[in-house]
């Protein structure tokens, strides 16, 4: 049996205010092509299907198109809910979707009820663990101690292992959405600890042939049978340069035989540019990244006026800007009273401008304006 492990689609998420729906749909349709080309039997999506618990109509429509394309390949589709999803909304009409081979596993009370599939070697049991919020789960099982994410995952795996033990020997695969020890995901996942998503030890996942994890947005191999696929799109500049894709898992008669990484296309790469505004606007080397998502770090001594407007004339997809001057003027020690003692108004204003502009005092035009205002001390403008 051949399984494609993907996760963290985050349908509806924006990238610094720009919609990602069109790019994500293109990438997921490419994934559907890979399913056909690689003769995939099962597509396993490990949580965070949507980016919010209240998806837009456009997000639902896009997901519907993608699932229809995947279902048309003949593969079984298994989706679990993540901490960004609303289990009720994601699982709406799940029973009807299952009739078409699209299985939405968002009910925590059924996490030990697997999807049963057969291949030439026998049965494969596929378990989906929806994101388990300890505070929302413990009232269902008051006899259990469910204070942390580790508690809930240990409880879930104990139930799954008990179900496995009660059945004839079979190969097993599970999908879970959590932050496992040793994983590193940058800031692509915005709320790494929100809602109880704390670190879960790797020994929690013992007893299954393969664990398809979601929540971290970069690929990671924590153990041969325990992996993150990461998100299909870049959702943070911390992910710049990192591949996007999924794991192709081949199950043989006795478990996992081979795991292969499949790259996905990157519709708009991420680039981080550093330099003065003049350098960034003039350097021909930057033409190669003109259509990338751009994060800019300006090194001008003084922050230019409206730099983003100028940058977007050359880089239309520049979305973030920081000012980190290479030279920082030393701050004068002493209190304000000492610095202004025996100084005239023009000197005080010049020092103030130099203080707030990293050592660059008033230019000739500004000096003339200051002098004119000071000369008209009783003028309304001064007051």
Short mmCIF file of C-alpha atoms in Angstrom, two decimals:
data_model
loop_
_atom_site.label_atom_id
_atom_site.label_comp_id
_atom_site.label_asym_id
_atom_site.label_seq_id
_atom_site.Cartn_x
_atom_site.Cartn_y
_atom_site.Cartn_z
CA UNK A 1 0.00 0.00 0.00
CA UNK A 2 1.27 3.47 -0.88
CA UNK A 3 0.37 6.40 1.38
CA UNK A 4 0.98 10.11 0.76
CA UNK A 5 1.53 12.04 4.00
CA UNK A 6 0.75 15.76 3.87
CA UNK A 7 -0.48 18.27 6.46
CA UNK A 8 -1.11 21.88 7.43
CA UNK A 9 -2.87 23.09 4.32
CA UNK A 10 -4.23 26.14 6.19
CA UNK A 11 -6.86 26.88 3.55
CA UNK A 12 -7.79 30.56 3.84
CA UNK A 13 -4.57 31.78 5.41
CA UNK A 14 -3.15 35.08 4.19
CA UNK A 15 0.51 35.98 3.75
CA UNK A 16 1.10 39.44 5.18
CA UNK A 17 -2.34 40.48 4.03
CA UNK A 18 -2.25 38.76 0.61
CA UNK A 19 -4.55 35.82 -0.15
CA UNK A 20 -2.87 32.46 -0.68
CA UNK A 21 -5.94 30.62 -1.98
CA UNK A 22 -4.97 30.60 -5.67
CA UNK A 23 -1.38 29.54 -4.98
CA UNK A 24 -2.47 26.82 -2.56
CA UNK A 25 -5.03 25.43 -4.97
CA UNK A 26 -2.39 25.20 -7.72
CA UNK A 27 -0.02 23.36 -5.39
CA UNK A 28 -2.67 20.94 -4.12
CA UNK A 29 -3.79 20.16 -7.68
CA UNK A 30 -0.14 19.33 -8.42
CA UNK A 31 -0.28 16.99 -5.43
CA UNK A 32 -3.30 15.33 -7.05
CA UNK A 33 -1.24 14.78 -10.21
CA UNK A 34 1.45 13.13 -8.11
CA UNK A 35 -1.18 10.83 -6.62
CA UNK A 36 -2.01 9.63 -10.13
CA UNK A 37 1.60 9.40 -11.33
CA UNK A 38 2.78 7.54 -8.20
CA UNK A 39 -0.32 5.32 -7.94
CA UNK A 40 -1.05 6.42 -4.39
CA UNK A 41 -3.66 4.44 -2.49
CA UNK A 42 -4.24 6.78 0.47
CA UNK A 43 -3.79 10.53 0.95
CA UNK A 44 -3.37 11.28 4.65
CA UNK A 45 -3.73 14.94 5.75
CA UNK A 46 -2.58 15.40 9.36
CA UNK A 47 -4.56 18.39 10.60
CA UNK A 48 -5.01 22.13 10.08
CA UNK A 49 -7.03 21.74 6.91
CA UNK A 50 -8.39 25.27 7.38
CA UNK A 51 -6.58 28.21 8.91
CA UNK A 52 -9.49 29.23 11.08
CA UNK A 53 -12.45 27.64 12.80
CA UNK A 54 -14.77 29.84 10.73
CA UNK A 55 -13.59 29.43 7.11
CA UNK A 56 -14.84 31.73 4.37
CA UNK A 57 -17.13 30.57 1.59
CA UNK A 58 -14.18 30.83 -0.81
CA UNK A 59 -12.13 28.54 1.43
CA UNK A 60 -14.87 25.91 1.49
CA UNK A 61 -15.26 26.12 -2.27
CA UNK A 62 -11.53 25.72 -2.88
CA UNK A 63 -11.24 22.76 -0.52
CA UNK A 64 -14.21 21.15 -2.25
CA UNK A 65 -12.53 21.44 -5.65
CA UNK A 66 -9.28 19.96 -4.36
CA UNK A 67 -10.98 17.05 -2.58
CA UNK A 68 -13.04 16.32 -5.70
CA UNK A 69 -9.86 16.16 -7.78
CA UNK A 70 -8.15 13.90 -5.24
CA UNK A 71 -11.21 11.65 -4.96
CA UNK A 72 -11.28 11.30 -8.75
CA UNK A 73 -7.82 9.71 -8.65
CA UNK A 74 -9.30 6.67 -6.91
CA UNK A 75 -7.25 7.16 -3.74
CA UNK A 76 -8.86 7.14 -0.31
CA UNK A 77 -8.64 10.54 1.39
CA UNK A 78 -8.27 10.77 5.18
CA UNK A 79 -8.30 14.16 6.92
CA UNK A 80 -7.95 14.90 10.63
CA UNK A 81 -8.67 18.16 12.41
CA UNK A 82 -5.88 20.35 13.81
CA UNK A 83 -5.78 23.10 16.40
CA UNK A 84 -6.78 25.68 13.75
CA UNK A 85 -9.85 23.71 12.66
CA UNK A 86 -13.36 23.59 14.05
CA UNK A 87 -14.04 19.82 14.33
CA UNK A 88 -17.78 20.40 13.96
CA UNK A 89 -17.46 22.48 10.79
CA UNK A 90 -14.75 20.31 9.25
CA UNK A 91 -16.67 17.15 10.12
CA UNK A 92 -20.03 18.36 8.81
CA UNK A 93 -21.49 15.69 6.50
CA UNK A 94 -18.52 13.41 7.25
CA UNK A 95 -20.72 10.29 7.01
CA UNK A 96 -21.80 11.23 3.50
CA UNK A 97 -18.26 12.14 2.44
CA UNK A 98 -17.06 8.73 3.62
CA UNK A 99 -19.38 7.09 1.07
CA UNK A 100 -17.21 8.70 -1.61
CA UNK A 101 -13.96 7.64 0.03
CA UNK A 102 -13.25 10.94 1.80
CA UNK A 103 -12.91 10.22 5.52
CA UNK A 104 -12.96 13.19 7.92
CA UNK A 105 -11.77 12.13 11.38
CA UNK A 106 -12.65 14.93 13.79
CA UNK A 107 -14.53 13.13 16.56
CA UNK A 108 -12.29 12.42 19.59
CA UNK A 109 -14.64 9.71 20.83
CA UNK A 110 -13.89 7.65 17.70
CA UNK A 111 -10.13 8.05 17.54
CA UNK A 112 -9.64 4.31 18.10
CA UNK A 113 -11.99 3.41 15.24
CA UNK A 114 -9.72 2.98 12.21
CA UNK A 115 -10.35 3.11 8.51
CA UNK A 116 -9.76 -0.49 7.40
CA UNK A 117 -8.17 -1.07 4.00
CA UNK A 118 -6.81 -4.15 2.29
CA UNK A 119 -3.88 -4.80 -0.02
CA UNK A 120 -2.16 -7.96 -1.27
CA UNK A 121 -0.53 -8.43 2.14
CA UNK A 122 -3.68 -8.10 4.23
CA UNK A 123 -5.22 -5.40 6.40
CA UNK A 124 -3.95 -1.88 7.02
CA UNK A 125 -5.57 0.07 9.87
CA UNK A 126 -5.48 3.86 9.56
CA UNK A 127 -6.21 5.81 12.74
CA UNK A 128 -6.80 9.55 12.80
CA UNK A 129 -6.30 11.48 16.04
CA UNK A 130 -8.04 14.86 15.86
CA UNK A 131 -6.38 17.66 17.77
CA UNK A 132 -7.09 16.94 21.42
CA UNK A 133 -7.62 19.98 23.62
CA UNK A 134 -7.13 18.76 27.20
CA UNK A 135 -9.62 21.23 28.68
CA UNK A 136 -12.34 20.10 26.27
CA UNK A 137 -11.57 16.40 26.51
CA UNK A 138 -11.27 15.81 30.24
CA UNK A 139 -15.00 16.23 30.91
CA UNK A 140 -15.67 13.27 28.61
CA UNK A 141 -13.28 11.09 30.60
CA UNK A 142 -13.33 12.38 34.22
CA UNK A 143 -11.56 9.24 35.44
CA UNK A 144 -8.48 10.15 33.36
CA UNK A 145 -5.77 12.71 34.16
CA UNK A 146 -5.79 14.94 31.07
CA UNK A 147 -3.99 18.14 31.94
CA UNK A 148 -1.48 18.43 29.11
CA UNK A 149 -1.10 17.55 25.46
CA UNK A 150 1.16 14.67 26.47
CA UNK A 151 -1.59 13.32 28.72
CA UNK A 152 -4.14 13.41 25.93
CA UNK A 153 -1.84 11.80 23.35
CA UNK A 154 -0.83 9.02 25.76
CA UNK A 155 -4.52 8.41 26.44
CA UNK A 156 -5.27 8.33 22.70
CA UNK A 157 -2.41 5.95 21.85
CA UNK A 158 -3.35 3.65 24.73
CA UNK A 159 -6.81 3.31 23.23
CA UNK A 160 -5.37 2.72 19.77
CA UNK A 161 -2.94 0.06 21.04
CA UNK A 162 -5.80 -1.62 22.88
CA UNK A 163 -7.83 -1.71 19.67
CA UNK A 164 -4.85 -3.15 17.79
CA UNK A 165 -4.36 -5.83 20.44
CA UNK A 166 -8.00 -6.91 20.15
CA UNK A 167 -7.70 -7.50 16.40
CA UNK A 168 -5.81 -10.02 14.27
CA UNK A 169 -2.26 -8.79 13.50
CA UNK A 170 -2.32 -5.91 11.02
CA UNK A 171 -0.15 -3.02 9.89
CA UNK A 172 -1.07 0.32 11.41
CA UNK A 173 -0.72 3.97 10.46
CA UNK A 174 -1.88 7.01 12.41
CA UNK A 175 -2.14 10.75 11.82
CA UNK A 176 -1.75 13.19 14.73
CA UNK A 177 -1.47 16.94 15.09
CA UNK A 178 0.97 17.94 17.82
CA UNK A 179 4.41 19.34 18.64
CA UNK A 180 6.67 16.33 19.17
CA UNK A 181 9.97 16.60 21.04
CA UNK A 182 12.85 17.41 18.73
CA UNK A 183 10.75 19.17 16.09
CA UNK A 184 11.63 22.68 14.99
CA UNK A 185 9.19 24.71 12.96
CA UNK A 186 10.24 28.36 13.09
CA UNK A 187 7.35 30.79 13.41
CA UNK A 188 5.25 29.36 10.61
CA UNK A 189 2.88 27.96 13.19
CA UNK A 190 1.73 31.17 14.85
CA UNK A 191 0.57 29.79 18.22
CA UNK A 192 3.00 27.03 19.04
CA UNK A 193 1.74 26.70 22.62
CA UNK A 194 -1.80 28.08 22.27
CA UNK A 195 -4.53 25.68 23.25
CA UNK A 196 -2.18 23.28 25.05
CA UNK A 197 0.04 22.35 22.10
CA UNK A 198 3.03 21.53 24.26
CA UNK A 199 5.87 19.18 23.44
CA UNK A 200 5.02 15.46 23.32
CA UNK A 201 7.76 12.82 23.90
CA UNK A 202 8.50 10.50 21.00
CA UNK A 203 7.84 7.33 22.99
CA UNK A 204 4.15 8.25 22.98
CA UNK A 205 3.95 7.04 19.36
CA UNK A 206 5.36 3.55 19.90
CA UNK A 207 3.31 0.64 18.64
CA UNK A 208 2.39 1.79 15.13
CA UNK A 209 4.19 1.21 11.83
CA UNK A 210 4.07 4.87 10.75
CA UNK A 211 3.01 8.12 12.43
CA UNK A 212 2.13 10.99 10.08
CA UNK A 213 2.47 14.18 12.10
CA UNK A 214 1.17 17.68 11.47
CA UNK A 215 1.55 21.10 13.12
CA UNK A 216 5.18 21.92 12.20
CA UNK A 217 5.45 23.72 8.86
CA UNK A 218 8.80 22.29 7.81
CA UNK A 219 9.62 18.68 7.02
CA UNK A 220 11.28 16.77 9.85
CA UNK A 221 12.34 13.20 10.52
CA UNK A 222 12.18 12.48 14.26
CA UNK A 223 12.52 8.71 13.79
CA UNK A 224 12.29 6.53 10.67
CA UNK A 225 8.59 5.91 11.32
CA UNK A 226 7.81 9.34 12.82
CA UNK A 227 7.81 12.36 10.49
CA UNK A 228 6.43 15.80 9.72
CA UNK A 229 5.68 16.63 6.11
CA UNK A 230 5.32 20.37 6.72
CA UNK A 231 2.96 22.75 4.96
CA UNK A 232 2.54 22.80 1.16
CA UNK A 233 3.15 26.58 1.04
CA UNK A 234 5.60 28.90 2.75
CA UNK A 235 3.69 30.79 5.43
CA UNK A 236 6.60 32.63 7.07
CA UNK A 237 9.90 34.20 6.01
CA UNK A 238 11.59 31.91 8.54
CA UNK A 239 10.80 29.13 6.04
CA UNK A 240 12.62 30.81 3.13
CA UNK A 241 14.69 28.31 1.15
CA UNK A 242 13.10 25.27 2.79
CA UNK A 243 11.48 22.66 0.52
CA UNK A 244 7.75 22.09 0.28
CA UNK A 245 6.35 18.63 -0.33
CA UNK A 246 5.07 15.39 1.18
CA UNK A 247 6.25 11.92 2.20
CA UNK A 248 5.48 8.91 0.03
CA UNK A 249 5.27 5.89 2.36
CA UNK A 250 5.36 2.35 0.96
CA UNK A 251 3.99 -0.37 3.24
CA UNK A 252 5.05 -3.95 2.60
CA UNK A 253 4.04 -7.16 4.25
CA UNK A 254 5.80 -6.35 7.53
CA UNK A 255 5.45 -2.56 7.74
CA UNK A 256 7.26 0.37 6.17
CA UNK A 257 9.55 -0.64 3.32
CA UNK A 258 10.50 2.72 1.80
CA UNK A 259 9.82 6.43 2.35
CA UNK A 260 10.45 8.98 -0.39
CA UNK A 261 10.23 12.76 -0.34
CA UNK A 262 8.16 14.35 -3.13
CA UNK A 263 8.78 18.03 -3.83
CA UNK A 264 5.90 20.39 -4.54
CA UNK A 265 6.24 23.54 -6.65
CA UNK A 266 6.73 26.89 -4.94
CA UNK A 267 4.46 29.40 -6.71
CA UNK A 268 6.20 32.45 -5.29
CA UNK A 269 9.54 31.94 -3.50
CA UNK A 270 10.59 33.99 -0.49
CA UNK A 271 13.64 36.26 -0.47
CA UNK A 272 15.14 38.44 2.24
CA UNK A 273 17.06 41.49 0.97
CA UNK A 274 19.41 43.63 3.01
CA UNK A 275 21.00 46.95 2.09
CA UNK A 276 20.40 50.65 1.76
CA UNK A 277 17.34 51.80 -0.13
CA UNK A 278 19.52 53.13 -2.96
CA UNK A 279 21.38 49.82 -3.24
CA UNK A 280 18.22 47.74 -3.31
CA UNK A 281 16.61 49.91 -5.97
CA UNK A 282 19.68 49.99 -8.21
CA UNK A 283 21.48 46.64 -7.87
CA UNK A 284 20.80 44.57 -11.05
CA UNK A 285 21.47 41.34 -9.10
CA UNK A 286 18.10 41.74 -7.39
CA UNK A 287 16.20 41.53 -10.68
CA UNK A 288 16.14 37.74 -10.32
CA UNK A 289 13.88 38.01 -7.25
CA UNK A 290 11.65 40.78 -8.54
CA UNK A 291 8.50 38.59 -8.44
CA UNK A 292 9.31 36.87 -5.11
CA UNK A 293 7.72 37.61 -1.77
CA UNK A 294 10.24 40.09 -0.38
CA UNK A 295 11.22 40.93 3.18
CA UNK A 296 13.50 43.98 3.32
CA UNK A 297 16.04 44.97 5.95
CA UNK A 298 17.12 48.56 5.33
CA UNK A 299 20.59 49.54 6.54
CA UNK A 300 20.38 53.29 5.81
CA UNK A 301 21.73 55.40 8.65
CA UNK A 302 18.41 57.28 8.74
CA UNK A 303 15.13 55.60 7.85
CA UNK A 304 14.11 56.93 4.42
CA UNK A 305 10.75 58.61 3.87
CA UNK A 306 8.07 56.14 2.67
CA UNK A 307 10.59 53.44 1.73
CA UNK A 308 7.98 50.72 1.09
CA UNK A 309 6.34 52.81 -1.61
CA UNK A 310 9.67 53.10 -3.40
CA UNK A 311 10.54 49.42 -2.90
CA UNK A 312 7.22 48.20 -4.28
CA UNK A 313 7.86 50.05 -7.53
CA UNK A 314 10.65 47.55 -8.16
CA UNK A 315 9.49 44.64 -6.00
CA UNK A 316 5.67 44.52 -6.27
CA UNK A 317 5.45 41.74 -3.67
CA UNK A 318 7.56 43.37 -0.97
CA UNK A 319 5.50 42.84 2.18
CA UNK A 320 7.68 43.47 5.25
CA UNK A 321 10.31 46.04 6.13
CA UNK A 322 12.69 46.50 9.05
CA UNK A 323 15.22 49.27 9.67
CA UNK A 324 18.55 48.03 11.00
CA UNK A 325 21.19 50.73 10.40
CA UNK A 326 24.72 49.35 10.17
CA UNK A 327 26.03 52.25 12.26
CA UNK A 328 24.38 53.33 15.49
CA UNK A 329 25.33 56.72 16.94
CA UNK A 330 26.41 56.59 20.57
CA UNK A 331 23.81 58.03 22.93
CA UNK A 332 25.05 61.03 24.89
CA UNK A 333 25.27 60.28 28.58
CA UNK A 334 23.80 62.60 31.18
CA UNK A 335 20.37 64.02 31.80
CA UNK A 336 18.35 66.36 29.64
CA UNK A 337 19.08 69.39 31.84
CA UNK A 338 22.83 68.92 31.42
CA UNK A 339 22.61 68.51 27.67
CA UNK A 340 20.64 71.72 27.11
CA UNK A 341 22.48 73.90 29.65
CA UNK A 342 23.85 77.11 28.05
CA UNK A 343 22.61 76.07 24.60
CA UNK A 344 20.41 78.07 22.33
CA UNK A 345 17.15 76.91 20.82
CA UNK A 346 18.77 76.08 17.46
CA UNK A 347 21.38 73.87 19.13
CA UNK A 348 18.78 72.09 21.25
CA UNK A 349 16.60 71.33 18.23
CA UNK A 350 19.62 70.18 16.21
CA UNK A 351 20.67 67.79 18.96
CA UNK A 352 17.14 66.45 19.23
CA UNK A 353 17.00 65.71 15.51
CA UNK A 354 20.39 64.04 15.69
CA UNK A 355 19.19 61.89 18.59
CA UNK A 356 16.05 60.62 16.83
CA UNK A 357 17.79 60.27 13.44
CA UNK A 358 20.80 58.19 14.48
CA UNK A 359 23.27 61.07 14.55
CA UNK A 360 22.07 62.95 11.46
CA UNK A 361 21.21 66.48 12.47
CA UNK A 362 19.24 69.05 10.46
CA UNK A 363 20.19 69.63 6.84
CA UNK A 364 20.58 73.09 5.36
CA UNK A 365 16.90 73.45 4.48
CA UNK A 366 15.81 72.34 7.94
CA UNK A 367 18.30 74.72 9.59
CA UNK A 368 16.81 77.60 7.63
CA UNK A 369 13.28 76.67 8.70
CA UNK A 370 14.33 76.36 12.35
CA UNK A 371 16.14 79.69 12.24
CA UNK A 372 13.10 81.40 10.77
CA UNK A 373 10.80 79.97 13.42
CA UNK A 374 13.12 80.85 16.28
CA UNK A 375 13.46 84.41 14.96
CA UNK A 376 9.66 84.75 15.15
CA UNK A 377 9.39 83.55 18.72
CA UNK A 378 6.00 85.13 19.21
CA UNK A 379 4.64 83.63 16.03
CA UNK A 380 1.60 81.31 16.20
CA UNK A 381 3.71 78.50 14.64
CA UNK A 382 6.08 78.51 17.61
CA UNK A 383 3.22 78.35 20.11
#
